[in-house]
Amino acid sequence: MAKLKETPSQTAGPFLHIGTLPTVAGLRVSQPERQNVLAGSRTLGGPIRIEGQIFDGAGALVKDAMVEIWQANANGQYGSNELRSWGRAATDFETGLFWFETIKPGSVSFRDGRPQAPHVSFSIFARGINIHLQTRMYFPDEAAANAVDPALKAVADPRLIETLIARKETRGADTVYRFDIRLQGERETVFFDF
Amino acid sequence: MNELAEFIRRDRAWHPPADTPGYKSTTLRAPRRALVSLPQSIGELSGPVFGHDALGPLDNDLIRNYATDGEAIGERILVHGKVLDENARPVSGALIEIWQANAGGKYRHVNDQYRAALDPNFGGCGRTITDADGNYAFRTIRPGPYPFPNGDCAWRPAHIHFSIVGATFVQRLVTQMYFEGDPLIPLCPIVNTIRDSKAIAGLVARLDMDAMQPFDLLAYRFDIVLRGRDATYFESGGH
């Protein structure tokens, strides 16, 4: 039995950038703020770019959100030195696009020891979101691993699993995984509770 | 501590639900399907680590950290408290980021349309990391209330936004702190997304005269509770 109750959540509001990504809000701050670039030249694994947009129930772009990601390194470990496992990006005020430069993560065990397919954990914060939304991005080129992934198997409707699988695009020399998030509608993204 | 001990499940009835018609912005942004519940694996039971060397000396002093030719205008306050988990254990090393309007209720943000004036010496952005006992403190000014479109014109009580990154992915929390005695609190549609009055009370900082600094700052105390591990793991050594 818990002794204390968790502090309740409140929306991050439309001006969340001031505290989390101040240069996006327009503040003059000197600190380097490449919070959406996780990998460098010494990072193990295949460099990838993740990008996407967030859509509301009317199909409109959500242009005032913040997206955080958390992922394992190429060996399936969290918190290694060569990869910044945690990243943060704003959706662009004009285009609604968020993006990260990282590497494709390795496989990590599920709680019961079964392997999970490579995935990136997402948390979404915005005006109109009372408590942050948690989801996962999976990779379309991991069909065999995805088919036995315990988290994806927990999604009852197989059509909804598709909302968690990015689309792969090759853009010049870059590998881009496109991951759009839909807050409502027929293709509403699956959100998790841990 | 068993690092694979699971955290107590989030009490979703204590937190605001996703769809709260009184707060209009949720109408098109609240997911309609139920959340899919998963056990916590290593990815959910780990998180980023922040070093105190990442902080600048004025990062937790909003009175001075954006000042160019003087200090920020407004009621000078200390906002302080302790970050605990649900088992009442202090959470050290937690990253706390805050943001707020200035004394006139205006945010320094390219998208803020409110007519109130900016304070040239106030940015409204602060951050710190909790110490070994879970303590944190900010020097700032008391923010002003401001109106926002919510069908009609609603008013926000004075508040400070808090973002907390604890030790693990599942402890992540973003919330808002209010001020004891503010008559706008019970009128606010965003406050009222929370159904339980005891939960709302936990967001109201108390005037703390023991911590006031004579002839300088009034003090408000705001303790924060993050999720804690399921105590049955401590007793049995894990399942």
Short mmCIF file of C-alpha atoms in Angstrom, two decimals:
data_model
loop_
_atom_site.label_atom_id
_atom_site.label_comp_id
_atom_site.label_asym_id
_atom_site.label_seq_id
_atom_site.Cartn_x
_atom_site.Cartn_y
_atom_site.Cartn_z
CA MET A 1 0.00 0.00 0.00
CA ALA A 2 1.43 3.36 -0.98
CA LYS A 3 1.98 5.93 1.75
CA LEU A 4 1.48 8.91 -0.54
CA LYS A 5 -0.57 9.61 -3.67
CA GLU A 6 1.22 10.61 -6.84
CA THR A 7 1.00 14.32 -7.62
CA PRO A 8 -1.75 14.64 -10.24
CA SER A 9 -0.84 15.62 -13.79
CA GLN A 10 -1.90 18.85 -15.47
CA THR A 11 -1.58 19.79 -19.11
CA ALA A 12 1.78 21.17 -20.19
CA GLY A 13 -0.13 23.94 -22.00
CA PRO A 14 0.77 25.80 -25.20
CA PHE A 15 3.92 27.43 -23.81
CA LEU A 16 5.73 24.31 -22.63
CA HIS A 17 8.71 25.22 -24.80
CA ILE A 18 9.78 27.99 -22.40
CA GLY A 19 10.85 25.48 -19.80
CA THR A 20 11.76 22.51 -21.95
CA LEU A 21 13.06 23.87 -25.27
CA PRO A 22 13.57 27.58 -24.52
CA THR A 23 15.07 28.61 -27.85
CA VAL A 24 11.95 27.30 -29.59
CA ALA A 25 9.88 29.68 -27.45
CA GLY A 26 12.15 32.51 -28.58
CA LEU A 27 14.25 32.91 -25.45
CA ARG A 28 17.83 34.10 -25.77
CA VAL A 29 19.72 31.33 -24.05
CA SER A 30 23.26 30.31 -24.74
CA GLN A 31 23.15 26.63 -23.93
CA PRO A 32 23.37 24.32 -26.92
CA GLU A 33 20.02 22.71 -27.37
CA ARG A 34 20.25 19.85 -29.80
CA GLN A 35 18.01 17.70 -27.69
CA ASN A 36 16.70 15.88 -30.76
CA VAL A 37 20.12 14.64 -31.89
CA LEU A 38 20.91 11.50 -29.90
CA ALA A 39 23.70 9.91 -31.88
CA GLY A 40 27.20 11.07 -32.79
CA SER A 41 30.11 9.76 -34.81
CA ARG A 42 31.08 7.31 -32.02
CA THR A 43 27.62 5.82 -31.63
CA LEU A 44 27.28 2.14 -32.52
CA GLY A 45 24.58 1.14 -34.95
CA GLY A 46 22.87 2.35 -38.07
CA PRO A 47 22.07 6.08 -38.13
CA ILE A 48 18.40 6.84 -38.70
CA ARG A 49 16.16 9.85 -38.78
CA ILE A 50 12.73 9.63 -37.17
CA GLU A 51 10.15 12.18 -38.20
CA GLY A 52 6.42 12.62 -38.06
CA GLN A 53 3.44 14.80 -37.38
CA ILE A 54 0.65 14.66 -34.83
CA PHE A 55 -2.98 14.98 -35.94
CA ASP A 56 -6.01 15.89 -33.83
CA GLY A 57 -9.54 14.53 -34.18
CA ALA A 58 -10.35 16.99 -36.97
CA GLY A 59 -7.25 15.98 -38.91
CA ALA A 60 -5.51 19.24 -38.04
CA LEU A 61 -1.80 19.31 -37.24
CA VAL A 62 -0.84 19.65 -33.60
CA LYS A 63 1.82 22.35 -33.84
CA ASP A 64 2.36 23.08 -30.16
CA ALA A 65 3.38 19.68 -28.82
CA MET A 66 6.57 18.32 -27.33
CA VAL A 67 7.66 14.77 -28.07
CA GLU A 68 10.14 12.86 -25.92
CA ILE A 69 11.77 9.58 -26.87
CA TRP A 70 13.66 6.95 -24.85
CA GLN A 71 15.43 4.06 -26.50
CA ALA A 72 18.07 1.38 -26.14
CA ASN A 73 21.38 1.46 -27.98
CA ALA A 74 22.24 -0.90 -30.83
CA ASN A 75 23.07 -3.63 -28.30
CA GLY A 76 19.75 -3.32 -26.52
CA GLN A 77 21.14 -1.41 -23.51
CA TYR A 78 19.75 1.75 -21.93
CA GLY A 79 22.02 4.45 -20.59
CA SER A 80 25.22 3.65 -22.47
CA ASN A 81 27.79 6.40 -22.92
CA GLU A 82 27.93 6.47 -26.71
CA LEU A 83 24.25 7.16 -27.24
CA ARG A 84 22.09 9.79 -25.64
CA SER A 85 19.09 7.49 -25.07
CA TRP A 86 16.68 10.32 -24.23
CA GLY A 87 15.60 12.97 -26.69
CA ARG A 88 13.13 15.78 -26.95
CA ALA A 89 11.68 17.70 -29.91
CA ALA A 90 8.96 20.25 -30.55
CA THR A 91 6.46 19.94 -33.37
CA ASP A 92 7.27 22.82 -35.73
CA PHE A 93 4.98 25.87 -35.39
CA GLU A 94 4.46 25.98 -39.18
CA THR A 95 4.76 22.40 -40.45
CA GLY A 96 3.93 20.39 -37.33
CA LEU A 97 6.94 18.19 -38.01
CA PHE A 98 9.07 16.69 -35.23
CA TRP A 99 12.34 14.89 -35.94
CA PHE A 100 15.18 13.05 -34.25
CA GLU A 101 18.57 11.85 -35.41
CA THR A 102 19.47 8.62 -33.67
CA ILE A 103 20.36 5.00 -34.37
CA LYS A 104 18.17 1.98 -34.74
CA PRO A 105 17.91 0.34 -31.30
CA GLY A 106 18.59 -3.32 -30.59
CA SER A 107 16.20 -5.80 -29.05
CA VAL A 108 15.38 -5.55 -25.33
CA SER A 109 13.78 -8.23 -23.17
CA PHE A 110 10.18 -8.04 -22.09
CA ARG A 111 9.50 -8.38 -18.38
CA ASP A 112 9.05 -12.15 -18.68
CA GLY A 113 12.26 -12.60 -20.67
CA ARG A 114 10.79 -12.88 -24.15
CA PRO A 115 12.56 -10.69 -26.70
CA GLN A 116 10.81 -7.50 -27.77
CA ALA A 117 11.12 -6.16 -31.28
CA PRO A 118 13.29 -3.04 -31.61
CA HIS A 119 11.24 -0.01 -30.65
CA VAL A 120 11.47 3.60 -29.50
CA SER A 121 9.31 4.78 -26.57
CA PHE A 122 7.42 8.04 -27.05
CA SER A 123 5.81 10.48 -24.59
CA ILE A 124 3.64 13.31 -25.92
CA PHE A 125 2.86 16.55 -24.12
CA ALA A 126 0.66 19.43 -25.33
CA ARG A 127 -2.17 21.82 -24.65
CA GLY A 128 -5.36 19.77 -24.37
CA ILE A 129 -3.46 16.68 -23.21
CA ASN A 130 -4.18 16.37 -19.48
CA ILE A 131 -1.69 13.61 -18.85
CA HIS A 132 1.10 12.75 -21.27
CA LEU A 133 0.43 10.03 -23.80
CA GLN A 134 2.81 7.07 -24.05
CA THR A 135 3.28 5.05 -27.19
CA ARG A 136 5.96 3.11 -29.08
CA MET A 137 7.36 3.25 -32.59
CA TYR A 138 8.24 -0.09 -34.20
CA PHE A 139 10.18 -0.75 -37.41
CA PRO A 140 8.58 -1.98 -40.66
CA ASP A 141 11.74 -3.94 -41.59
CA GLU A 142 11.41 -6.13 -38.46
CA ALA A 143 8.31 -8.05 -39.48
CA ALA A 144 9.41 -11.35 -37.91
CA ALA A 145 10.29 -9.73 -34.58
CA ASN A 146 7.16 -7.59 -34.62
CA ALA A 147 5.01 -10.67 -35.14
CA VAL A 148 6.06 -12.10 -31.78
CA ASP A 149 6.53 -8.87 -29.86
CA PRO A 150 4.67 -9.17 -26.52
CA ALA A 151 3.57 -5.52 -26.46
CA LEU A 152 2.18 -5.65 -29.98
CA LYS A 153 0.44 -8.92 -29.14
CA ALA A 154 -1.29 -7.11 -26.26
CA VAL A 155 -3.04 -4.94 -28.86
CA ALA A 156 -6.24 -6.84 -29.48
CA ASP A 157 -7.14 -5.51 -32.92
CA PRO A 158 -4.40 -6.31 -35.48
CA ARG A 159 -5.41 -3.32 -37.58
CA LEU A 160 -4.42 -1.07 -34.68
CA ILE A 161 -0.92 -2.57 -34.57
CA GLU A 162 -0.29 -0.75 -37.83
CA THR A 163 -0.59 2.57 -35.99
CA LEU A 164 2.62 1.66 -34.12
CA ILE A 165 4.75 0.75 -37.14
CA ALA A 166 6.71 3.48 -38.86
CA ARG A 167 6.99 3.81 -42.63
CA LYS A 168 10.48 3.54 -44.07
CA GLU A 169 11.71 6.07 -46.58
CA THR A 170 15.08 6.37 -48.23
CA ARG A 171 16.09 9.96 -48.85
CA GLY A 172 19.45 10.15 -50.58
CA ALA A 173 21.87 8.41 -48.23
CA ASP A 174 19.53 8.79 -45.23
CA THR A 175 17.23 6.20 -43.74
CA VAL A 176 14.08 7.90 -42.52
CA TYR A 177 11.34 6.33 -40.45
CA ARG A 178 8.12 8.25 -40.68
CA PHE A 179 5.92 7.92 -37.59
CA ASP A 180 2.68 9.90 -37.55
CA ILE A 181 0.57 10.00 -34.41
CA ARG A 182 -3.21 10.32 -34.55
CA LEU A 183 -4.95 11.39 -31.35
CA GLN A 184 -8.41 10.32 -32.53
CA GLY A 185 -10.23 8.72 -35.44
CA GLU A 186 -10.33 5.34 -37.08
CA ARG A 187 -6.54 5.16 -37.16
CA GLU A 188 -6.09 6.50 -33.62
CA THR A 189 -2.62 5.56 -32.39
CA VAL A 190 -2.47 2.91 -29.68
CA PHE A 191 -1.40 4.45 -26.36
CA PHE A 192 -0.02 2.42 -23.47
CA ASP A 193 -0.25 2.46 -19.70
CA PHE A 194 2.70 0.97 -17.83
CA MET B 1 16.73 -2.17 -4.19
CA ASN B 2 15.51 -4.54 -6.83
CA GLU B 3 15.81 -2.53 -10.03
CA LEU B 4 13.25 -4.72 -11.73
CA ALA B 5 10.64 -4.20 -9.02
CA GLU B 6 7.59 -2.75 -10.73
CA PHE B 7 6.11 0.60 -9.87
CA ILE B 8 2.62 0.86 -8.42
CA ARG B 9 0.16 1.21 -11.30
CA ARG B 10 -0.92 4.75 -12.02
CA ASP B 11 -4.30 5.62 -10.45
CA ARG B 12 -5.95 6.96 -13.58
CA ALA B 13 -9.04 8.09 -11.64
CA TRP B 14 -6.87 10.36 -9.49
CA HIS B 15 -5.28 12.00 -12.54
CA PRO B 16 -7.45 14.00 -14.92
CA PRO B 17 -9.08 11.86 -17.62
CA ALA B 18 -8.09 12.58 -21.22
CA ASP B 19 -11.46 13.98 -22.28
CA THR B 20 -12.68 16.80 -20.06
CA PRO B 21 -15.38 18.83 -21.83
CA GLY B 22 -14.95 21.81 -19.46
CA TYR B 23 -11.45 22.29 -20.87
CA LYS B 24 -12.21 22.68 -24.57
CA SER B 25 -8.76 21.90 -25.92
CA THR B 26 -9.17 18.26 -24.90
CA THR B 27 -12.14 17.70 -27.21
CA LEU B 28 -10.10 17.00 -30.33
CA ARG B 29 -6.95 15.85 -28.56
CA ALA B 30 -8.20 13.17 -26.16
CA PRO B 31 -7.74 9.62 -27.43
CA ARG B 32 -11.03 7.71 -27.48
CA ARG B 33 -9.79 4.15 -27.10
CA ALA B 34 -8.75 2.63 -23.80
CA LEU B 35 -5.04 2.56 -22.99
CA VAL B 36 -3.35 -0.79 -23.54
CA SER B 37 -1.87 -1.91 -20.23
CA LEU B 38 1.63 -3.43 -20.28
CA PRO B 39 3.97 -4.73 -17.60
CA GLN B 40 7.08 -2.68 -16.92
CA SER B 41 10.25 -3.98 -18.57
CA ILE B 42 13.80 -2.63 -18.36
CA GLY B 43 13.02 0.26 -20.73
CA GLU B 44 10.25 1.53 -18.49
CA LEU B 45 12.31 0.92 -15.35
CA SER B 46 15.28 2.98 -16.47
CA GLY B 47 15.70 6.62 -17.41
CA PRO B 48 18.16 9.38 -18.21
CA VAL B 49 20.68 10.50 -15.59
CA PHE B 50 21.37 14.21 -15.12
CA GLY B 51 24.58 15.58 -13.65
CA HIS B 52 24.67 18.77 -11.60
CA ASP B 53 27.46 19.94 -13.90
CA ALA B 54 24.83 20.42 -16.60
CA LEU B 55 23.36 23.31 -14.64
CA GLY B 56 24.38 26.95 -14.79
CA PRO B 57 24.68 28.91 -11.52
CA LEU B 58 21.53 30.98 -12.16
CA ASP B 59 19.38 28.25 -13.68
CA ASN B 60 17.16 28.12 -10.57
CA ASP B 61 17.06 31.90 -10.07
CA LEU B 62 14.38 33.34 -12.34
CA ILE B 63 14.73 36.76 -10.70
CA ARG B 64 18.20 37.08 -12.24
CA ASN B 65 18.68 34.45 -14.96
CA TYR B 66 17.27 36.57 -17.79
CA ALA B 67 18.10 40.01 -16.37
CA THR B 68 19.95 42.55 -18.46
CA ASP B 69 19.58 45.84 -16.62
CA GLY B 70 17.96 45.03 -13.29
CA GLU B 71 15.98 42.28 -11.63
CA ALA B 72 12.59 40.86 -12.63
CA ILE B 73 9.54 42.87 -11.52
CA GLY B 74 7.00 41.37 -9.13
CA GLU B 75 6.52 39.71 -5.77
CA ARG B 76 9.82 38.05 -4.94
CA ILE B 77 9.31 34.47 -3.82
CA LEU B 78 11.13 31.28 -2.99
CA VAL B 79 9.41 28.13 -4.25
CA HIS B 80 10.85 25.06 -2.61
CA GLY B 81 10.03 21.56 -1.53
CA LYS B 82 10.93 17.93 -1.70
CA VAL B 83 10.43 15.29 -4.38
CA LEU B 84 9.31 12.01 -2.82
CA ASP B 85 8.03 8.74 -4.20
CA GLU B 86 4.78 7.11 -3.16
CA ASN B 87 6.68 5.22 -0.46
CA ALA B 88 7.75 8.60 1.01
CA ARG B 89 11.37 8.06 -0.02
CA PRO B 90 13.22 11.11 -1.37
CA VAL B 91 13.96 11.12 -5.10
CA SER B 92 17.45 12.50 -5.68
CA GLY B 93 18.82 13.49 -9.07
CA ALA B 94 15.41 14.37 -10.52
CA LEU B 95 15.45 17.05 -13.22
CA ILE B 96 12.89 19.77 -12.50
CA GLU B 97 12.17 22.31 -15.21
CA ILE B 98 9.72 25.14 -14.60
CA TRP B 99 8.11 27.80 -16.77
CA GLN B 100 5.73 30.60 -15.93
CA ALA B 101 4.22 33.93 -16.95
CA ASN B 102 5.65 37.18 -15.61
CA ALA B 103 4.04 39.28 -12.88
CA GLY B 104 1.55 40.68 -15.42
CA GLY B 105 0.49 37.25 -16.70
CA LYS B 106 2.50 37.42 -19.95
CA TYR B 107 4.68 34.56 -21.18
CA ARG B 108 7.92 35.14 -23.03
CA HIS B 109 6.81 32.95 -25.94
CA VAL B 110 6.45 33.78 -29.62
CA ASN B 111 2.87 32.46 -29.58
CA ASP B 112 1.54 34.35 -26.53
CA GLN B 113 -1.02 36.92 -27.72
CA TYR B 114 -2.01 38.43 -24.34
CA ARG B 115 -1.84 42.23 -24.25
CA ALA B 116 0.10 42.47 -20.98
CA ALA B 117 3.66 43.74 -21.24
CA LEU B 118 6.81 41.65 -21.26
CA ASP B 119 9.32 42.27 -18.49
CA PRO B 120 12.69 42.81 -20.18
CA ASN B 121 14.39 41.22 -17.19
CA PHE B 122 12.27 38.08 -16.94
CA GLY B 123 12.44 34.95 -19.08
CA GLY B 124 10.25 32.60 -17.03
CA CYS B 125 12.43 29.51 -17.47
CA GLY B 126 14.23 27.66 -14.70
CA ARG B 127 15.67 24.28 -13.92
CA THR B 128 17.39 22.38 -11.17
CA ILE B 129 18.22 18.86 -9.99
CA THR B 130 17.07 17.52 -6.63
CA ASP B 131 19.77 17.00 -4.02
CA ALA B 132 20.52 13.80 -2.09
CA ASP B 133 17.47 14.38 0.14
CA GLY B 134 15.13 15.16 -2.77
CA ASN B 135 15.11 18.92 -2.07
CA TYR B 136 14.81 21.64 -4.68
CA ALA B 137 14.41 25.43 -4.63
CA PHE B 138 13.79 28.25 -7.10
CA ARG B 139 13.91 32.01 -6.66
CA THR B 140 11.30 33.64 -8.86
CA ILE B 141 8.47 36.17 -8.91
CA ARG B 142 4.82 35.33 -8.39
CA PRO B 143 3.22 35.01 -11.85
CA GLY B 144 0.06 36.92 -12.71
CA PRO B 145 -3.27 35.41 -13.72
CA TYR B 146 -4.20 35.65 -17.40
CA PRO B 147 -7.18 34.96 -19.68
CA PHE B 148 -7.37 32.18 -22.23
CA PRO B 149 -9.93 31.18 -24.86
CA ASN B 150 -12.06 28.27 -23.71
CA GLY B 151 -15.27 28.70 -25.65
CA ASP B 152 -15.60 32.00 -23.79
CA CYS B 153 -12.93 33.78 -21.77
CA ALA B 154 -11.59 31.76 -18.86
CA TRP B 155 -8.90 32.91 -16.43
CA ARG B 156 -5.97 30.93 -15.17
CA PRO B 157 -5.06 31.26 -11.51
CA ALA B 158 -1.43 32.18 -10.89
CA HIS B 159 0.55 29.04 -11.56
CA ILE B 160 3.98 27.62 -12.30
CA HIS B 161 4.39 24.71 -14.70
CA PHE B 162 6.58 21.86 -13.42
CA SER B 163 8.19 19.13 -15.54
CA ILE B 164 9.86 16.36 -13.55
CA VAL B 165 12.08 13.63 -14.96
CA GLY B 166 12.65 11.09 -12.18
CA ALA B 167 14.84 8.03 -12.24
CA THR B 168 12.66 5.96 -14.55
CA PHE B 169 10.48 6.37 -17.64
CA VAL B 170 7.34 5.52 -15.66
CA GLN B 171 7.91 8.35 -13.15
CA ARG B 172 7.72 11.11 -15.78
CA LEU B 173 5.31 13.83 -14.69
CA VAL B 174 4.24 17.28 -15.89
CA THR B 175 1.98 19.33 -13.67
CA GLN B 176 1.18 22.83 -12.41
CA MET B 177 1.61 24.48 -9.02
CA TYR B 178 -0.95 26.95 -7.66
CA PHE B 179 -0.82 29.41 -4.76
CA GLU B 180 -2.68 29.06 -1.48
CA GLY B 181 -5.64 31.42 -1.21
CA ASP B 182 -6.01 32.23 -4.92
CA PRO B 183 -9.76 32.71 -5.57
CA LEU B 184 -9.33 31.74 -9.23
CA ILE B 185 -8.35 28.14 -8.41
CA PRO B 186 -11.89 26.74 -8.05
CA LEU B 187 -13.03 28.62 -11.19
CA CYS B 188 -10.36 27.28 -13.53
CA PRO B 189 -11.44 24.71 -16.14
CA ILE B 190 -7.93 23.25 -16.26
CA VAL B 191 -7.73 22.80 -12.48
CA ASN B 192 -11.18 21.23 -12.65
CA THR B 193 -10.09 18.54 -15.07
CA ILE B 194 -9.10 16.82 -11.79
CA ARG B 195 -12.17 15.37 -10.13
CA ASP B 196 -10.94 14.72 -6.61
CA SER B 197 -10.61 17.81 -4.42
CA LYS B 198 -7.85 16.09 -2.41
CA ALA B 199 -5.85 15.68 -5.61
CA ILE B 200 -6.30 19.38 -6.43
CA ALA B 201 -5.20 20.30 -2.90
CA GLY B 202 -1.90 18.57 -3.62
CA LEU B 203 -1.17 21.13 -6.35
CA VAL B 204 -1.60 24.15 -4.07
CA ALA B 205 1.65 25.46 -2.58
CA ARG B 206 1.44 26.65 1.03
CA LEU B 207 2.78 29.94 2.30
CA ASP B 208 5.86 28.94 4.32
CA MET B 209 6.84 31.72 6.70
CA ASP B 210 9.55 29.54 8.24
CA ALA B 211 11.43 29.66 4.94
CA MET B 212 10.86 33.34 4.11
CA GLN B 213 14.02 35.38 3.74
CA PRO B 214 13.79 38.60 5.78
CA PHE B 215 13.43 41.76 3.69
CA ASP B 216 13.89 39.73 0.50
CA LEU B 217 11.57 36.81 -0.36
CA LEU B 218 8.28 35.27 0.74
CA ALA B 219 8.33 31.48 0.53
CA TYR B 220 5.93 28.83 -0.79
CA ARG B 221 6.33 25.12 -0.18
CA PHE B 222 5.40 22.61 -2.88
CA ASP B 223 6.20 18.93 -2.36
CA ILE B 224 5.95 16.59 -5.34
CA VAL B 225 5.18 12.88 -5.25
CA LEU B 226 6.37 10.64 -8.09
CA ARG B 227 5.40 7.02 -8.54
CA GLY B 228 7.04 4.53 -6.18
CA ARG B 229 7.84 0.84 -6.41
CA ASP B 230 5.34 -1.74 -5.32
CA ALA B 231 6.27 -2.41 -1.68
CA THR B 232 5.50 -6.12 -1.93
CA TYR B 233 8.76 -6.42 -3.88
CA PHE B 234 10.72 -5.08 -0.93
CA GLU B 235 9.14 -7.63 1.38
CA SER B 236 9.42 -10.68 -0.83
CA GLY B 237 12.49 -9.77 -2.86
CA GLY B 238 10.53 -9.80 -6.07
CA HIS B 239 7.98 -12.09 -7.63
#
